[in-house]
Structure formats: structure tokens, C-alpha cells
Amino acid sequence: QVQLVESGGGLVQAGGSLRLSCAASGGIFRAVVMGWYRQAPGKQRELVASITPASSTNYADSVKGRFTISRDNAKNTVYLQMNSLKPEDTAVYYCNLRTVVTARNYWGQGTQVTVSS
């Protein structure tokens, strides 16, 4: 069974930084696309960043230049380094795993990120 556990969220002031981590289990980490999504109250869930098994990355325009996604296959972990945080970044951040061949999605429980002005 695939399980995803996020950590690293918290409360920071605008301009600060956080690093989110997502640890995956299930034995298929190397063959999946990993992503970070976020959802603010009353808003739709949106893609923040994704990374392929070959470490090709994709970012939402709103976070380009500020956020960096990376993965450590030896640790079955994906990270999201968030710098220059803005109040607009406040949301619950979710780790996502998508299998390449079947496009099955798995989700973590979410971690809260709050950025004060």
C-alpha cells in the first residue's frame, strides 16, 4: 500500500522560508511522478510543483523563482523548498504521487503553511 506523510509546515512571516518533506512508502517511488499541491480555504486545489523520475521539474507561475522541488530516491522522499514566502502562499500543502503507466494518484494528509503579513 502506498502511504505519504508530509512534514515541515508551520507559521512564518512574509519573506521567510520553509522546507516541506514527503516520505513515501510502498516500493514504487523511483517510477512515479511526485508533486506538491496546495489548497487555501474556499479555493480549489492547485498544482505547485512536480518532479519526474528523471528529476525534470515543473512549477506554477506564482512560485517560479521562489520554490524548488527535489527528490531523494534513496530516502523515498520529495522536498519543497519555499523561499520568499508571501501571505498568498498560505494553504494546506499536499504531497501527491502519480504512477506513470496507470496514472493512479495517491495523497498525503496535508501540512499547514501559514504566512503572516
PDB file of C-alpha atoms in Angstrom:
ATOM      1  CA  GLN A   1       0.000   0.000   0.000  1.00  0.00           C
ATOM      2  CA  VAL A   2       1.253   3.483  -0.875  1.00  0.00           C
ATOM      3  CA  GLN A   3       1.491   5.864   2.059  1.00  0.00           C
ATOM      4  CA  LEU A   4       2.611   9.505   2.008  1.00  0.00           C
ATOM      5  CA  VAL A   5       3.485  11.537   5.090  1.00  0.00           C
ATOM      6  CA  GLU A   6       4.143  15.288   4.870  1.00  0.00           C
ATOM      7  CA  SER A   7       6.026  17.384   7.390  1.00  0.00           C
ATOM      8  CA  GLY A   8       7.685  20.782   7.718  1.00  0.00           C
ATOM      9  CA  GLY A   9       4.719  23.138   7.672  1.00  0.00           C
ATOM     10  CA  GLY A  10       4.317  25.958  10.141  1.00  0.00           C
ATOM     11  CA  LEU A  11       3.797  29.657  10.741  1.00  0.00           C
ATOM     12  CA  VAL A  12       6.287  32.117   9.248  1.00  0.00           C
ATOM     13  CA  GLN A  13       6.460  35.810   8.474  1.00  0.00           C
ATOM     14  CA  ALA A  14       6.403  37.129   4.925  1.00  0.00           C
ATOM     15  CA  GLY A  15       9.828  36.782   3.355  1.00  0.00           C
ATOM     16  CA  GLY A  16      10.692  33.717   5.384  1.00  0.00           C
ATOM     17  CA  SER A  17      11.410  30.153   4.309  1.00  0.00           C
ATOM     18  CA  LEU A  18      10.151  26.644   4.966  1.00  0.00           C
ATOM     19  CA  ARG A  19      11.138  23.227   3.677  1.00  0.00           C
ATOM     20  CA  LEU A  20       8.418  20.627   3.291  1.00  0.00           C
ATOM     21  CA  SER A  21       9.177  16.918   3.197  1.00  0.00           C
ATOM     22  CA  CYS A  22       7.111  13.987   1.988  1.00  0.00           C
ATOM     23  CA  ALA A  23       8.177  10.451   2.815  1.00  0.00           C
ATOM     24  CA  ALA A  24       6.710   7.704   0.644  1.00  0.00           C
ATOM     25  CA  SER A  25       6.337   4.003   1.262  1.00  0.00           C
ATOM     26  CA  GLY A  26       5.174   1.169  -0.970  1.00  0.00           C
ATOM     27  CA  GLY A  27       8.250   0.331  -3.046  1.00  0.00           C
ATOM     28  CA  ILE A  28       7.408   2.281  -6.242  1.00  0.00           C
ATOM     29  CA  PHE A  29       8.954   5.680  -5.520  1.00  0.00           C
ATOM     30  CA  ARG A  30      11.529   5.583  -8.341  1.00  0.00           C
ATOM     31  CA  ALA A  31       8.869   5.022 -11.034  1.00  0.00           C
ATOM     32  CA  VAL A  32       6.415   7.776 -10.127  1.00  0.00           C
ATOM     33  CA  VAL A  33       5.866  11.481 -10.629  1.00  0.00           C
ATOM     34  CA  MET A  34       5.823  13.359  -7.336  1.00  0.00           C
ATOM     35  CA  GLY A  35       4.094  16.659  -6.817  1.00  0.00           C
ATOM     36  CA  TRP A  36       3.092  19.270  -4.306  1.00  0.00           C
ATOM     37  CA  TYR A  37      -0.386  20.759  -4.379  1.00  0.00           C
ATOM     38  CA  ARG A  38      -1.939  23.355  -2.132  1.00  0.00           C
ATOM     39  CA  GLN A  39      -5.448  24.367  -1.165  1.00  0.00           C
ATOM     40  CA  ALA A  40      -6.427  27.606   0.550  1.00  0.00           C
ATOM     41  CA  PRO A  41      -9.758  27.972   2.379  1.00  0.00           C
ATOM     42  CA  GLY A  42     -12.583  28.301  -0.131  1.00  0.00           C
ATOM     43  CA  LYS A  43     -10.246  27.699  -3.069  1.00  0.00           C
ATOM     44  CA  GLN A  44      -9.615  24.842  -5.478  1.00  0.00           C
ATOM     45  CA  ARG A  45      -6.608  22.612  -5.011  1.00  0.00           C
ATOM     46  CA  GLU A  46      -3.804  23.694  -7.345  1.00  0.00           C
ATOM     47  CA  LEU A  47      -0.525  22.225  -8.530  1.00  0.00           C
ATOM     48  CA  VAL A  48       2.511  23.955  -7.046  1.00  0.00           C
ATOM     49  CA  ALA A  49       5.358  21.840  -8.405  1.00  0.00           C
ATOM     50  CA  SER A  50       6.078  18.379  -9.773  1.00  0.00           C
ATOM     51  CA  ILE A  51       9.114  16.236 -10.454  1.00  0.00           C
ATOM     52  CA  THR A  52       9.519  13.179 -12.689  1.00  0.00           C
ATOM     53  CA  PRO A  53      11.570  10.025 -12.043  1.00  0.00           C
ATOM     54  CA  ALA A  54      14.345  11.661 -14.116  1.00  0.00           C
ATOM     55  CA  SER A  55      14.134  14.812 -11.959  1.00  0.00           C
ATOM     56  CA  SER A  56      12.546  17.000 -14.623  1.00  0.00           C
ATOM     57  CA  THR A  57      10.594  19.733 -12.793  1.00  0.00           C
ATOM     58  CA  ASN A  58       7.545  21.893 -13.385  1.00  0.00           C
ATOM     59  CA  TYR A  59       6.312  24.887 -11.374  1.00  0.00           C
ATOM     60  CA  ALA A  60       3.249  27.050 -11.133  1.00  0.00           C
ATOM     61  CA  ASP A  61       3.949  30.555 -12.409  1.00  0.00           C
ATOM     62  CA  SER A  62       3.138  32.004  -8.998  1.00  0.00           C
ATOM     63  CA  VAL A  63       6.041  30.190  -7.318  1.00  0.00           C
ATOM     64  CA  LYS A  64       8.720  30.179 -10.025  1.00  0.00           C
ATOM     65  CA  GLY A  65      11.978  31.566  -8.717  1.00  0.00           C
ATOM     66  CA  ARG A  66      10.895  31.107  -5.099  1.00  0.00           C
ATOM     67  CA  PHE A  67      10.139  27.384  -4.674  1.00  0.00           C
ATOM     68  CA  THR A  68      12.304  24.392  -5.535  1.00  0.00           C
ATOM     69  CA  ILE A  69      11.144  20.780  -5.694  1.00  0.00           C
ATOM     70  CA  SER A  70      13.629  17.928  -5.377  1.00  0.00           C
ATOM     71  CA  ARG A  71      13.657  14.209  -4.660  1.00  0.00           C
ATOM     72  CA  ASP A  72      15.969  11.790  -2.925  1.00  0.00           C
ATOM     73  CA  ASN A  73      15.240   8.332  -4.282  1.00  0.00           C
ATOM     74  CA  ALA A  74      17.497   6.652  -1.731  1.00  0.00           C
ATOM     75  CA  LYS A  75      15.297   8.075   1.033  1.00  0.00           C
ATOM     76  CA  ASN A  76      11.983   7.787  -0.865  1.00  0.00           C
ATOM     77  CA  THR A  77      11.431  11.456  -0.096  1.00  0.00           C
ATOM     78  CA  VAL A  78      10.396  14.547  -2.036  1.00  0.00           C
ATOM     79  CA  TYR A  79      11.052  18.082  -0.795  1.00  0.00           C
ATOM     80  CA  LEU A  80       9.669  21.535  -1.437  1.00  0.00           C
ATOM     81  CA  GLN A  81      11.991  24.381  -0.500  1.00  0.00           C
ATOM     82  CA  MET A  82       9.913  27.548  -0.175  1.00  0.00           C
ATOM     83  CA  ASN A  83      11.721  30.887  -0.050  1.00  0.00           C
ATOM     84  CA  SER A  84      10.492  34.484  -0.046  1.00  0.00           C
ATOM     85  CA  LEU A  85       7.125  33.342   1.239  1.00  0.00           C
ATOM     86  CA  LYS A  86       4.098  35.567   0.746  1.00  0.00           C
ATOM     87  CA  PRO A  87       0.750  35.655   2.569  1.00  0.00           C
ATOM     88  CA  GLU A  88      -0.793  34.364  -0.669  1.00  0.00           C
ATOM     89  CA  ASP A  89       1.150  31.121  -0.152  1.00  0.00           C
ATOM     90  CA  THR A  90      -0.944  30.311   2.921  1.00  0.00           C
ATOM     91  CA  ALA A  91      -2.641  26.957   2.362  1.00  0.00           C
ATOM     92  CA  VAL A  92      -2.651  23.302   3.242  1.00  0.00           C
ATOM     93  CA  TYR A  93       0.085  21.658   1.183  1.00  0.00           C
ATOM     94  CA  TYR A  94      -0.448  18.109  -0.043  1.00  0.00           C
ATOM     95  CA  CYS A  95       2.062  15.613  -1.348  1.00  0.00           C
ATOM     96  CA  ASN A  96       0.942  13.708  -4.446  1.00  0.00           C
ATOM     97  CA  LEU A  97       2.240  10.521  -6.029  1.00  0.00           C
ATOM     98  CA  ARG A  98       1.155   9.549  -9.550  1.00  0.00           C
ATOM     99  CA  THR A  99       2.124   6.290 -11.202  1.00  0.00           C
ATOM    100  CA  VAL A 100       3.483   6.793 -14.718  1.00  0.00           C
ATOM    101  CA  VAL A 101       1.816   3.886 -16.538  1.00  0.00           C
ATOM    102  CA  THR A 102      -1.641   3.809 -14.935  1.00  0.00           C
ATOM    103  CA  ALA A 103      -1.894   7.437 -13.722  1.00  0.00           C
ATOM    104  CA  ARG A 104      -3.141   6.392 -10.305  1.00  0.00           C
ATOM    105  CA  ASN A 105      -2.964   9.131  -7.683  1.00  0.00           C
ATOM    106  CA  TYR A 106      -2.129   8.911  -4.002  1.00  0.00           C
ATOM    107  CA  TRP A 107      -2.277  11.748  -1.491  1.00  0.00           C
ATOM    108  CA  GLY A 108      -0.755  12.651   1.831  1.00  0.00           C
ATOM    109  CA  GLN A 109      -2.776  14.072   4.705  1.00  0.00           C
ATOM    110  CA  GLY A 110      -1.546  17.636   4.193  1.00  0.00           C
ATOM    111  CA  THR A 111       0.548  20.072   6.201  1.00  0.00           C
ATOM    112  CA  GLN A 112      -0.494  23.630   7.050  1.00  0.00           C
ATOM    113  CA  VAL A 113       1.622  26.564   5.870  1.00  0.00           C
ATOM    114  CA  THR A 114       0.657  29.984   7.200  1.00  0.00           C
ATOM    115  CA  VAL A 115       2.470  33.157   6.137  1.00  0.00           C
ATOM    116  CA  SER A 116       1.739  36.299   8.126  1.00  0.00           C
ATOM    117  CA  SER A 117       1.971  39.802   6.678  1.00  0.00           C
TER     118      SER A 117
END
